[in-house]
Amino acid sequence: MKRLIEKGLMFGNLVHISSPALIERYNRALEHLSGKATQLNDFHVDISGFSPEVGEELGDPLYLNPNGVNRQFILLTTEQKRAPLLNVKFSTSRDILRQFIEDNESQLFALTATDAVAGELVNSVFKIRSARDLFDLKSVEVEADTVGGTLKTATQLANMVERFKTEEDAWFDDVLIADMIGAAKQTGDVTRNPVHLSQGTFEQGAFWTAHFGGMYLFTDLDHPAVIVSGEKPDDALPIKYVFDLSDRNRIAKFLDYNDLAEPIVKARGVDAAAILQQKMDFITIDTAANAGIDLSELGRSDMRRLARRHVDELPEVYHGLSQLMSWAKSGGSWPRISSDHPAYFYTLRAADTPHRDLVNMLLAELCPLDVRQLFICHKELFYRTYAHWPEVKKAFVADFLAQEYQVDKAGAREALFGHEPDMSGAEPERRDDLIDRVGPWGAVRRR
């Protein structure tokens, strides 16, 4: 992984903590949350305040995420909102943390000037014992305060001020006045500068979790389903349709009936041929790397020669994409690529829906040879698979991502996954009533 770290592809955009004052605040917060402390003189933190160096020092990569459910966080600066989230257990966690920081940025800026803000993403479940427990995670509530309890004290002071203004004999209550003065020394004048964080509740009707080998829960759709990366859970789940990654036809129908995906070649504002060519190049690289071919300093013509030389070794997914690219570039007969074809999911991208990122994450797992999409949409899986690649493939992919993706992340994401608004004004197509009778993906026994 050293190559990825050096190129900023792993642990990139972390916030460097080296100030003695910040380290002291971090330790106070860490002691407050977990009873632990670090002896390091400098380290890096992600958006939640998790540090890989501290995790290694403590021998606990989940020191801020006990049981992998209720993620705790330490905020030392609002700049953490730009950092990634490491050791992801739920796909929604980073978005919730970033939204919380952005919603309260001015207040957090003031609070972190003198103290760390510590908190937790609170679920209704403390520990996931079975897959059924995942269905109870319908919302996440953010709780936060400074280590010194500034917000709690501010609330108490505001209540005391209200008593002082409304109770008849409050002017003569020396204890109340003394308590108000003591609290104001910690919080300042809350009547002029209210100290308050918007600690909202975030709904999560669809999400990915790393628990049980990886699961995608789409529970808020017209046709809900769960898709598991490993084996289907033994315990019965409170949902009718449970698929694994081998259920290609049913996953394809699931995406279609919920309008979650669209063909790349029919997407608006997209250079479909270029995207398909890049996917084919990644497949060529994988084949050549497994054959022990040197992949250094490859150009466009070198890639074509590699493909021609190893045409008999290239998998069927390559040939399916090649036929589709030929249609996209020069027309001709439309290639029939059904969901049984290995290339099928490589031809799709997520439609413009609230579930776009989650669908692209699922598609990345279904298309592991497209290493660029895997890196962008499912970093946890990218890092796991990268560790088992031949060295020549590791070097090629790391160089490609550093030179072609890192230089313009926003532009690359827009070219691959961006959407223009649909201006057609057409009514959505009505589904056949057969769906209501047997379900959208055929007769699947209820688990």
CSV table of C-alpha atoms in Angstrom, one decimal:
chain,number,residue,atom,x,y,z
A,1,MET,CA,0.0,0.0,0.0
A,2,LYS,CA,3.0,2.3,0.3
A,3,ARG,CA,2.8,3.2,-3.4
A,4,LEU,CA,-0.8,4.4,-2.9
A,5,ILE,CA,0.1,6.4,0.1
A,6,GLU,CA,3.0,8.1,-1.6
A,7,LYS,CA,0.7,9.1,-4.5
A,8,GLY,CA,-2.0,10.4,-2.3
A,9,LEU,CA,-4.4,7.6,-3.2
A,10,MET,CA,-4.7,6.3,0.3
A,11,PHE,CA,-4.9,8.4,3.4
A,12,GLY,CA,-5.1,11.4,1.2
A,13,ASN,CA,-6.6,14.7,2.4
A,14,LEU,CA,-6.2,13.8,6.0
A,15,VAL,CA,-5.8,16.7,8.5
A,16,HIS,CA,-2.3,16.9,10.0
A,17,ILE,CA,-2.3,17.5,13.8
A,18,SER,CA,1.0,18.6,15.3
A,19,SER,CA,0.2,21.6,17.5
A,20,PRO,CA,0.7,20.7,21.2
A,21,ALA,CA,-2.6,22.5,22.0
A,22,LEU,CA,-4.6,20.5,19.5
A,23,ILE,CA,-3.0,17.2,20.6
A,24,GLU,CA,-3.9,18.1,24.2
A,25,ARG,CA,-7.5,18.8,23.1
A,26,TYR,CA,-7.6,15.6,21.1
A,27,ASN,CA,-6.4,13.6,24.2
A,28,ARG,CA,-9.0,15.2,26.4
A,29,ALA,CA,-11.7,14.3,23.9
A,30,LEU,CA,-10.3,10.8,23.4
A,31,GLU,CA,-10.2,10.2,27.2
A,32,HIS,CA,-13.8,11.5,27.4
A,33,LEU,CA,-15.0,9.1,24.7
A,34,SER,CA,-13.0,6.0,25.3
A,35,GLY,CA,-10.7,6.4,28.3
A,36,LYS,CA,-7.6,6.2,26.0
A,37,ALA,CA,-4.9,8.7,25.0
A,38,THR,CA,-2.1,9.0,22.5
A,39,GLN,CA,1.6,9.6,23.2
A,40,LEU,CA,2.3,10.7,19.6
A,41,ASN,CA,3.6,14.2,18.9
A,42,ASP,CA,1.9,14.4,15.5
A,43,PHE,CA,-0.7,12.4,13.5
A,44,HIS,CA,-3.4,12.7,10.9
A,45,VAL,CA,-7.1,12.5,11.3
A,46,ASP,CA,-10.1,11.9,9.0
A,47,ILE,CA,-13.4,13.7,9.0
A,48,SER,CA,-14.4,11.8,12.2
A,49,GLY,CA,-11.1,12.5,14.0
A,50,PHE,CA,-10.0,8.9,13.6
A,51,SER,CA,-6.2,8.6,13.1
A,52,PRO,CA,-4.6,5.6,11.5
A,53,GLU,CA,-1.4,6.3,13.4
A,54,VAL,CA,-3.3,6.4,16.7
A,55,GLY,CA,-5.2,3.3,15.8
A,56,GLU,CA,-1.9,1.5,15.2
A,57,GLU,CA,-0.5,2.8,18.5
A,58,LEU,CA,-3.5,1.7,20.4
A,59,GLY,CA,-3.8,-1.6,18.5
A,60,ASP,CA,-7.4,-0.8,17.8
A,61,PRO,CA,-8.6,0.4,14.4
A,62,LEU,CA,-12.1,0.8,15.8
A,63,TYR,CA,-11.1,2.9,18.8
A,64,LEU,CA,-13.7,5.6,17.7
A,65,ASN,CA,-16.2,3.1,16.4
A,66,PRO,CA,-16.9,0.4,19.0
A,67,ASN,CA,-18.8,-2.6,17.6
A,68,GLY,CA,-18.8,-0.8,14.2
A,69,VAL,CA,-22.2,0.7,14.8
A,70,ASN,CA,-22.3,4.1,16.6
A,71,ARG,CA,-19.5,6.1,15.1
A,72,GLN,CA,-17.9,8.5,17.6
A,73,PHE,CA,-16.1,11.6,16.4
A,74,ILE,CA,-13.7,14.3,17.5
A,75,LEU,CA,-13.7,17.7,15.7
A,76,LEU,CA,-10.6,19.8,16.2
A,77,THR,CA,-11.2,22.0,13.1
A,78,THR,CA,-14.0,22.5,10.6
A,79,GLU,CA,-11.3,21.7,7.9
A,80,GLN,CA,-12.0,18.1,8.7
A,81,LYS,CA,-15.1,18.3,6.5
A,82,ARG,CA,-12.9,17.9,3.4
A,83,ALA,CA,-11.2,14.7,4.7
A,84,PRO,CA,-12.3,11.2,3.9
A,85,LEU,CA,-13.8,8.7,6.3
A,86,LEU,CA,-11.6,5.7,7.0
A,87,ASN,CA,-12.7,2.2,8.1
A,88,VAL,CA,-16.1,2.8,6.7
A,89,LYS,CA,-18.9,0.6,8.2
A,90,PHE,CA,-21.9,2.4,6.7
A,91,SER,CA,-21.9,4.3,3.4
A,92,THR,CA,-24.0,7.1,4.9
A,93,SER,CA,-21.6,8.1,7.8
A,94,ARG,CA,-19.4,10.5,5.9
A,95,ASP,CA,-22.3,12.4,4.3
A,96,ILE,CA,-23.9,12.7,7.7
A,97,LEU,CA,-20.8,14.0,9.3
A,98,ARG,CA,-20.1,16.5,6.5
A,99,GLN,CA,-23.7,17.7,6.6
A,100,PHE,CA,-23.5,18.2,10.3
A,101,ILE,CA,-20.2,20.2,10.0
A,102,GLU,CA,-21.6,22.4,7.2
A,103,ASP,CA,-24.9,23.0,8.9
A,104,ASN,CA,-23.1,24.2,12.1
A,105,GLU,CA,-19.8,25.6,10.6
A,106,SER,CA,-19.8,29.0,12.2
A,107,GLN,CA,-20.7,27.6,15.6
A,108,LEU,CA,-18.2,24.8,15.3
A,109,PHE,CA,-15.5,27.3,14.2
A,110,ALA,CA,-16.1,29.2,17.4
A,111,LEU,CA,-16.2,26.2,19.7
A,112,THR,CA,-13.1,24.5,18.3
A,113,ALA,CA,-11.1,27.7,18.8
A,114,THR,CA,-10.8,26.8,22.5
A,115,ASP,CA,-11.9,23.1,22.8
A,116,ALA,CA,-12.5,19.9,20.9
A,117,VAL,CA,-16.1,18.9,20.0
A,118,ALA,CA,-16.8,15.3,20.7
A,119,GLY,CA,-19.9,13.4,19.7
A,120,GLU,CA,-21.5,10.3,18.3
A,121,LEU,CA,-23.7,9.2,15.4
A,122,VAL,CA,-26.4,7.5,17.4
A,123,ASN,CA,-28.3,4.5,16.0
A,124,SER,CA,-31.1,2.7,17.8
A,125,VAL,CA,-28.8,-0.4,17.9
A,126,PHE,CA,-25.7,-0.7,20.0
A,127,LYS,CA,-24.4,-3.9,18.5
A,128,ILE,CA,-25.2,-5.8,15.3
A,129,ARG,CA,-25.9,-9.4,16.3
A,130,SER,CA,-27.8,-10.5,13.2
A,131,ALA,CA,-28.6,-9.1,9.8
A,132,ARG,CA,-32.2,-8.4,11.0
A,133,ASP,CA,-30.7,-5.7,13.2
A,134,LEU,CA,-29.7,-3.7,10.2
A,135,PHE,CA,-33.4,-3.0,9.4
A,136,ASP,CA,-33.7,-1.1,12.7
A,137,LEU,CA,-31.2,1.4,11.5
A,138,LYS,CA,-33.7,3.7,9.9
A,139,SER,CA,-32.2,7.0,11.1
A,140,VAL,CA,-29.1,8.4,12.7
A,141,GLU,CA,-29.1,11.2,15.3
A,142,VAL,CA,-26.0,13.4,15.8
A,143,GLU,CA,-25.1,14.2,19.4
A,144,ALA,CA,-22.2,16.6,20.1
A,145,ASP,CA,-20.7,18.9,22.7
A,146,THR,CA,-17.4,20.3,23.7
A,147,VAL,CA,-15.4,18.2,26.1
A,148,GLY,CA,-16.0,20.9,28.7
A,149,GLY,CA,-19.7,20.7,28.2
A,150,THR,CA,-20.1,24.3,26.7
A,151,LEU,CA,-23.4,23.5,25.0
A,152,LYS,CA,-24.9,21.8,28.0
A,153,THR,CA,-23.9,24.8,30.2
A,154,ALA,CA,-25.2,27.2,27.6
A,155,THR,CA,-28.6,25.5,27.7
A,156,GLN,CA,-28.6,25.7,31.5
A,157,LEU,CA,-27.6,29.4,31.4
A,158,ALA,CA,-30.3,30.2,28.8
A,159,ASN,CA,-32.9,28.6,31.1
A,160,MET,CA,-31.6,30.6,34.1
A,161,VAL,CA,-31.7,33.8,32.2
A,162,GLU,CA,-35.4,33.0,31.3
A,163,ARG,CA,-36.1,32.4,35.0
A,164,PHE,CA,-34.4,35.6,35.9
A,165,LYS,CA,-36.5,37.6,33.4
A,166,THR,CA,-39.8,36.0,34.3
A,167,GLU,CA,-39.9,35.0,37.9
A,168,GLU,CA,-41.1,37.7,40.3
A,169,ASP,CA,-38.4,37.4,43.0
A,170,ALA,CA,-35.5,36.4,40.7
A,171,TRP,CA,-33.8,39.7,41.3
A,172,PHE,CA,-33.3,38.8,44.9
A,173,ASP,CA,-32.2,35.2,44.3
A,174,ASP,CA,-28.4,35.4,45.0
A,175,VAL,CA,-27.9,31.7,44.3
A,176,LEU,CA,-29.4,32.0,40.8
A,177,ILE,CA,-27.4,35.2,40.0
A,178,ALA,CA,-24.2,33.5,41.2
A,179,ASP,CA,-24.9,30.4,39.0
A,180,MET,CA,-25.6,32.6,36.0
A,181,ILE,CA,-22.3,34.5,36.5
A,182,GLY,CA,-20.4,31.2,36.8
A,183,ALA,CA,-22.0,29.7,33.7
A,184,ALA,CA,-21.4,32.9,31.7
A,185,LYS,CA,-17.7,32.8,32.4
A,186,GLN,CA,-17.6,29.5,30.4
A,187,THR,CA,-20.1,30.3,27.6
A,188,GLY,CA,-20.1,34.1,27.2
A,189,ASP,CA,-23.3,36.1,26.7
A,190,VAL,CA,-25.8,33.6,25.3
A,191,THR,CA,-28.4,36.3,24.9
A,192,ARG,CA,-26.3,38.1,22.3
A,193,ASN,CA,-24.3,35.1,21.0
A,194,PRO,CA,-26.4,32.0,21.4
A,195,VAL,CA,-24.3,28.8,21.6
A,196,HIS,CA,-26.3,26.0,19.8
A,197,LEU,CA,-25.7,23.2,17.4
A,198,SER,CA,-28.3,21.8,15.1
A,199,GLN,CA,-28.1,18.2,16.0
A,200,GLY,CA,-30.6,16.8,13.6
A,201,THR,CA,-31.8,13.3,12.7
A,202,PHE,CA,-30.8,11.9,9.3
A,203,GLU,CA,-33.0,9.3,7.7
A,204,GLN,CA,-31.3,6.4,5.9
A,205,GLY,CA,-33.7,4.4,3.8
A,206,ALA,CA,-30.9,2.9,1.7
A,207,PHE,CA,-27.3,2.3,2.6
A,208,TRP,CA,-24.3,-0.1,2.3
A,209,THR,CA,-22.8,-1.7,5.3
A,210,ALA,CA,-19.6,-3.6,5.7
A,211,HIS,CA,-21.2,-6.0,8.2
A,212,PHE,CA,-21.8,-9.6,7.2
A,213,GLY,CA,-19.5,-9.4,4.3
A,214,GLY,CA,-21.1,-6.4,2.7
A,215,MET,CA,-24.8,-5.7,2.2
A,216,TYR,CA,-26.8,-3.1,0.2
A,217,LEU,CA,-30.1,-2.3,1.7
A,218,PHE,CA,-32.6,-0.6,-0.6
A,219,THR,CA,-35.7,-0.5,1.7
A,220,ASP,CA,-37.3,2.8,0.7
A,221,LEU,CA,-38.1,1.9,-3.0
A,222,ASP,CA,-41.3,0.9,-4.7
A,223,HIS,CA,-39.7,-2.5,-5.2
A,224,PRO,CA,-37.3,-3.0,-2.2
A,225,ALA,CA,-34.5,-5.6,-2.0
A,226,VAL,CA,-31.3,-6.4,-0.2
A,227,ILE,CA,-28.2,-7.4,-2.2
A,228,VAL,CA,-25.4,-9.2,-0.3
A,229,SER,CA,-21.8,-9.5,-1.4
A,230,GLY,CA,-21.2,-12.8,0.4
A,231,GLU,CA,-23.5,-15.6,1.4
A,232,LYS,CA,-27.2,-14.8,2.0
A,233,PRO,CA,-27.9,-14.6,5.8
A,234,ASP,CA,-29.2,-17.7,7.4
A,235,ASP,CA,-31.7,-15.8,9.5
A,236,ALA,CA,-35.0,-14.7,7.9
A,237,LEU,CA,-35.0,-11.0,7.0
A,238,PRO,CA,-38.1,-8.7,7.1
A,239,ILE,CA,-38.0,-8.2,3.3
A,240,LYS,CA,-39.1,-10.4,0.5
A,241,TYR,CA,-36.3,-10.2,-1.9
A,242,VAL,CA,-32.7,-11.0,-0.9
A,243,PHE,CA,-30.1,-11.4,-3.8
A,244,ASP,CA,-26.4,-12.2,-3.9
A,245,LEU,CA,-24.1,-11.0,-6.6
A,246,SER,CA,-24.7,-14.2,-8.6
A,247,ASP,CA,-28.4,-13.3,-9.1
A,248,ARG,CA,-27.5,-11.2,-12.1
A,249,ASN,CA,-30.9,-11.4,-13.8
A,250,ARG,CA,-32.8,-10.4,-10.7
A,251,ILE,CA,-30.3,-7.6,-9.9
A,252,ALA,CA,-30.7,-6.3,-13.4
A,253,LYS,CA,-34.5,-6.3,-13.1
A,254,PHE,CA,-34.3,-4.7,-9.7
A,255,LEU,CA,-32.3,-1.8,-11.2
A,256,ASP,CA,-34.6,-1.5,-14.1
A,257,TYR,CA,-38.0,-1.6,-12.3
A,258,ASN,CA,-36.8,1.0,-9.8
A,259,ASP,CA,-35.2,3.2,-12.6
A,260,LEU,CA,-31.9,3.2,-10.8
A,261,ALA,CA,-29.5,2.7,-13.8
A,262,GLU,CA,-29.2,3.7,-17.4
A,263,PRO,CA,-27.0,2.5,-20.3
A,264,ILE,CA,-23.8,4.6,-20.7
A,265,VAL,CA,-24.4,4.8,-24.5
A,266,LYS,CA,-27.8,6.4,-24.0
A,267,ALA,CA,-26.8,8.8,-21.3
A,268,ARG,CA,-26.9,12.5,-22.2
A,269,GLY,CA,-23.7,14.6,-22.4
A,270,VAL,CA,-21.4,11.6,-22.2
A,271,ASP,CA,-18.5,10.4,-24.4
A,272,ALA,CA,-19.7,6.8,-24.2
A,273,ALA,CA,-17.1,5.5,-26.6
A,274,ALA,CA,-14.2,7.0,-24.5
A,275,ILE,CA,-15.7,5.5,-21.3
A,276,LEU,CA,-16.1,2.1,-22.9
A,277,GLN,CA,-12.6,2.2,-24.4
A,278,GLN,CA,-11.1,2.9,-20.9
A,279,LYS,CA,-13.0,0.0,-19.4
A,280,MET,CA,-11.6,-2.2,-22.1
A,281,ASP,CA,-8.1,-0.9,-21.5
A,282,PHE,CA,-8.4,-1.9,-17.8
A,283,ILE,CA,-9.5,-5.4,-18.8
A,284,THR,CA,-6.5,-5.6,-21.2
A,285,ILE,CA,-4.2,-4.5,-18.4
A,286,ASP,CA,-5.5,-7.2,-16.1
A,287,THR,CA,-5.0,-9.9,-18.7
A,288,ALA,CA,-1.5,-8.7,-19.6
A,289,ALA,CA,-0.5,-8.4,-15.9
A,290,ASN,CA,-1.6,-12.0,-15.2
A,291,ALA,CA,0.5,-13.0,-18.2
A,292,GLY,CA,3.6,-11.3,-16.7
A,293,ILE,CA,3.8,-8.6,-19.4
A,294,ASP,CA,5.7,-5.3,-18.6
A,295,LEU,CA,3.2,-2.5,-18.4
A,296,SER,CA,5.5,0.5,-18.0
A,297,GLU,CA,5.1,3.5,-20.3
A,298,LEU,CA,2.2,2.2,-22.3
A,299,GLY,CA,0.7,4.5,-25.0
A,300,ARG,CA,-2.5,4.2,-27.0
A,301,SER,CA,-0.9,2.2,-29.8
A,302,ASP,CA,0.8,-0.1,-27.2
A,303,MET,CA,-2.6,-0.8,-25.6
A,304,ARG,CA,-4.0,-1.8,-29.0
A,305,ARG,CA,-1.1,-4.1,-29.7
A,306,LEU,CA,-1.5,-5.7,-26.3
A,307,ALA,CA,-5.2,-6.4,-27.0
A,308,ARG,CA,-4.4,-7.9,-30.4
A,309,ARG,CA,-1.6,-10.0,-29.0
A,310,HIS,CA,-3.7,-11.4,-26.2
A,311,VAL,CA,-7.1,-11.4,-28.0
A,312,ASP,CA,-7.7,-15.1,-27.3
A,313,GLU,CA,-7.0,-14.6,-23.6
A,314,LEU,CA,-9.2,-11.6,-23.2
A,315,PRO,CA,-12.4,-12.4,-21.3
A,316,GLU,CA,-15.9,-12.3,-22.8
A,317,VAL,CA,-16.6,-9.0,-21.0
A,318,TYR,CA,-14.0,-7.4,-23.2
A,319,HIS,CA,-15.5,-8.6,-26.5
A,320,GLY,CA,-19.0,-7.5,-25.4
A,321,LEU,CA,-17.8,-4.0,-24.6
A,322,SER,CA,-15.9,-4.0,-27.9
A,323,GLN,CA,-19.1,-4.7,-29.9
A,324,LEU,CA,-20.9,-2.0,-28.0
A,325,MET,CA,-18.1,0.6,-28.6
A,326,SER,CA,-18.2,-0.2,-32.3
A,327,TRP,CA,-21.9,0.5,-32.3
A,328,ALA,CA,-21.4,3.8,-30.4
A,329,LYS,CA,-18.6,4.9,-32.8
A,330,SER,CA,-19.9,3.8,-36.2
A,331,GLY,CA,-23.4,2.5,-35.8
A,332,GLY,CA,-24.4,-0.8,-37.3
A,333,SER,CA,-26.4,-3.5,-35.6
A,334,TRP,CA,-27.1,-3.2,-31.9
A,335,PRO,CA,-25.2,-5.8,-29.9
A,336,ARG,CA,-27.6,-7.9,-27.7
A,337,ILE,CA,-26.0,-7.9,-24.3
A,338,SER,CA,-28.4,-9.4,-21.8
A,339,SER,CA,-27.9,-9.5,-18.0
A,340,ASP,CA,-26.4,-13.0,-18.4
A,341,HIS,CA,-23.5,-11.5,-20.4
A,342,PRO,CA,-20.4,-10.7,-18.3
A,343,ALA,CA,-20.3,-7.2,-19.9
A,344,TYR,CA,-23.8,-6.2,-18.9
A,345,PHE,CA,-23.2,-4.3,-15.8
A,346,TYR,CA,-20.1,-2.6,-17.3
A,347,THR,CA,-22.5,-1.0,-19.8
A,348,LEU,CA,-24.5,0.8,-17.0
A,349,ARG,CA,-24.2,3.8,-14.7
A,350,ALA,CA,-26.5,5.0,-12.0
A,351,ALA,CA,-29.5,7.1,-13.0
A,352,ASP,CA,-30.0,10.6,-11.5
A,353,THR,CA,-31.8,9.5,-8.3
A,354,PRO,CA,-31.2,10.1,-4.6
A,355,HIS,CA,-29.6,6.6,-4.6
A,356,ARG,CA,-27.1,7.4,-7.4
A,357,ASP,CA,-23.9,7.0,-5.2
A,358,LEU,CA,-25.1,3.8,-3.7
A,359,VAL,CA,-26.0,2.3,-7.1
A,360,ASN,CA,-22.6,3.3,-8.5
A,361,MET,CA,-21.0,1.6,-5.5
A,362,LEU,CA,-23.0,-1.6,-6.3
A,363,LEU,CA,-22.1,-1.4,-10.0
A,364,ALA,CA,-18.4,-1.0,-9.0
A,365,GLU,CA,-18.6,-4.3,-7.1
A,366,LEU,CA,-20.3,-6.0,-10.0
A,367,CYS,CA,-17.6,-4.7,-12.4
A,368,PRO,CA,-14.3,-5.2,-10.5
A,369,LEU,CA,-12.1,-5.0,-13.6
A,370,ASP,CA,-13.1,-1.3,-14.0
A,371,VAL,CA,-10.5,-0.2,-11.5
A,372,ARG,CA,-11.2,3.5,-11.9
A,373,GLN,CA,-14.9,3.2,-10.9
A,374,LEU,CA,-13.9,0.8,-8.2
A,375,PHE,CA,-11.5,3.4,-6.7
A,376,ILE,CA,-14.0,6.2,-7.0
A,377,CYS,CA,-17.1,4.5,-5.8
A,378,HIS,CA,-16.0,1.7,-3.5
A,379,LYS,CA,-12.5,2.4,-2.0
A,380,GLU,CA,-12.8,-0.2,0.8
A,381,LEU,CA,-13.2,-2.9,-1.9
A,382,PHE,CA,-10.5,-1.3,-4.1
A,383,TYR,CA,-7.9,-1.5,-1.3
A,384,ARG,CA,-8.8,-5.1,-0.5
A,385,THR,CA,-8.5,-6.2,-4.2
A,386,TYR,CA,-5.4,-4.1,-4.9
A,387,ALA,CA,-3.5,-6.0,-2.2
A,388,HIS,CA,-3.8,-9.2,-4.3
A,389,TRP,CA,-2.9,-7.8,-7.8
A,390,PRO,CA,0.4,-8.5,-9.6
A,391,GLU,CA,3.0,-5.8,-9.0
A,392,VAL,CA,2.9,-4.6,-12.6
A,393,LYS,CA,-0.9,-4.0,-12.3
A,394,LYS,CA,-0.5,-2.2,-9.0
A,395,ALA,CA,2.1,0.1,-10.6
A,396,PHE,CA,0.0,0.8,-13.7
A,397,VAL,CA,-3.2,1.5,-11.8
A,398,ALA,CA,-1.5,3.7,-9.2
A,399,ASP,CA,0.2,5.8,-11.9
A,400,PHE,CA,-3.0,6.0,-13.9
A,401,LEU,CA,-5.1,7.2,-11.0
A,402,ALA,CA,-2.5,9.7,-9.9
A,403,GLN,CA,-2.0,11.2,-13.4
A,404,GLU,CA,-5.5,10.9,-14.9
A,405,TYR,CA,-7.9,11.1,-11.9
A,406,GLN,CA,-6.2,13.0,-9.1
A,407,VAL,CA,-5.4,16.0,-11.3
A,408,ASP,CA,-9.2,16.6,-11.9
A,409,LYS,CA,-11.4,14.6,-9.6
A,410,ALA,CA,-14.5,16.7,-10.1
A,411,GLY,CA,-14.1,16.7,-13.9
A,412,ALA,CA,-13.6,12.9,-14.0
A,413,ARG,CA,-16.7,12.3,-11.8
A,414,GLU,CA,-18.8,14.6,-13.9
A,415,ALA,CA,-17.7,12.9,-17.1
A,416,LEU,CA,-18.4,9.4,-15.7
A,417,PHE,CA,-21.4,9.9,-13.5
A,418,GLY,CA,-22.7,13.5,-14.0
A,419,HIS,CA,-26.3,14.1,-15.2
A,420,GLU,CA,-28.1,16.8,-17.2
A,421,PRO,CA,-31.8,17.4,-16.3
A,422,ASP,CA,-34.2,15.5,-18.5
A,423,MET,CA,-36.0,18.1,-20.6
A,424,SER,CA,-38.3,15.7,-22.4
A,425,GLY,CA,-41.3,16.1,-20.0
A,426,ALA,CA,-42.4,12.6,-20.9
A,427,GLU,CA,-44.6,10.6,-18.5
A,428,PRO,CA,-42.9,7.7,-16.8
A,429,GLU,CA,-43.6,4.3,-18.4
A,430,ARG,CA,-46.3,2.3,-16.6
A,431,ARG,CA,-45.2,-1.2,-15.4
A,432,ASP,CA,-47.1,-4.3,-16.3
A,433,ASP,CA,-49.6,-5.5,-13.7
A,434,LEU,CA,-47.7,-8.8,-13.6
A,435,ILE,CA,-45.3,-7.1,-11.2
A,436,ASP,CA,-48.0,-6.7,-8.6
A,437,ARG,CA,-49.0,-10.4,-8.9
A,438,VAL,CA,-45.6,-12.2,-8.7
A,439,GLY,CA,-43.1,-9.5,-7.8
A,440,PRO,CA,-40.8,-7.6,-10.1
A,441,TRP,CA,-38.0,-10.2,-10.2
A,442,GLY,CA,-39.9,-13.4,-10.6
A,443,ALA,CA,-41.1,-15.9,-8.1
A,444,VAL,CA,-38.6,-15.8,-5.2
A,445,ARG,CA,-39.5,-17.5,-2.0
A,446,ARG,CA,-39.8,-15.3,1.0
A,447,ARG,CA,-36.9,-15.9,3.3
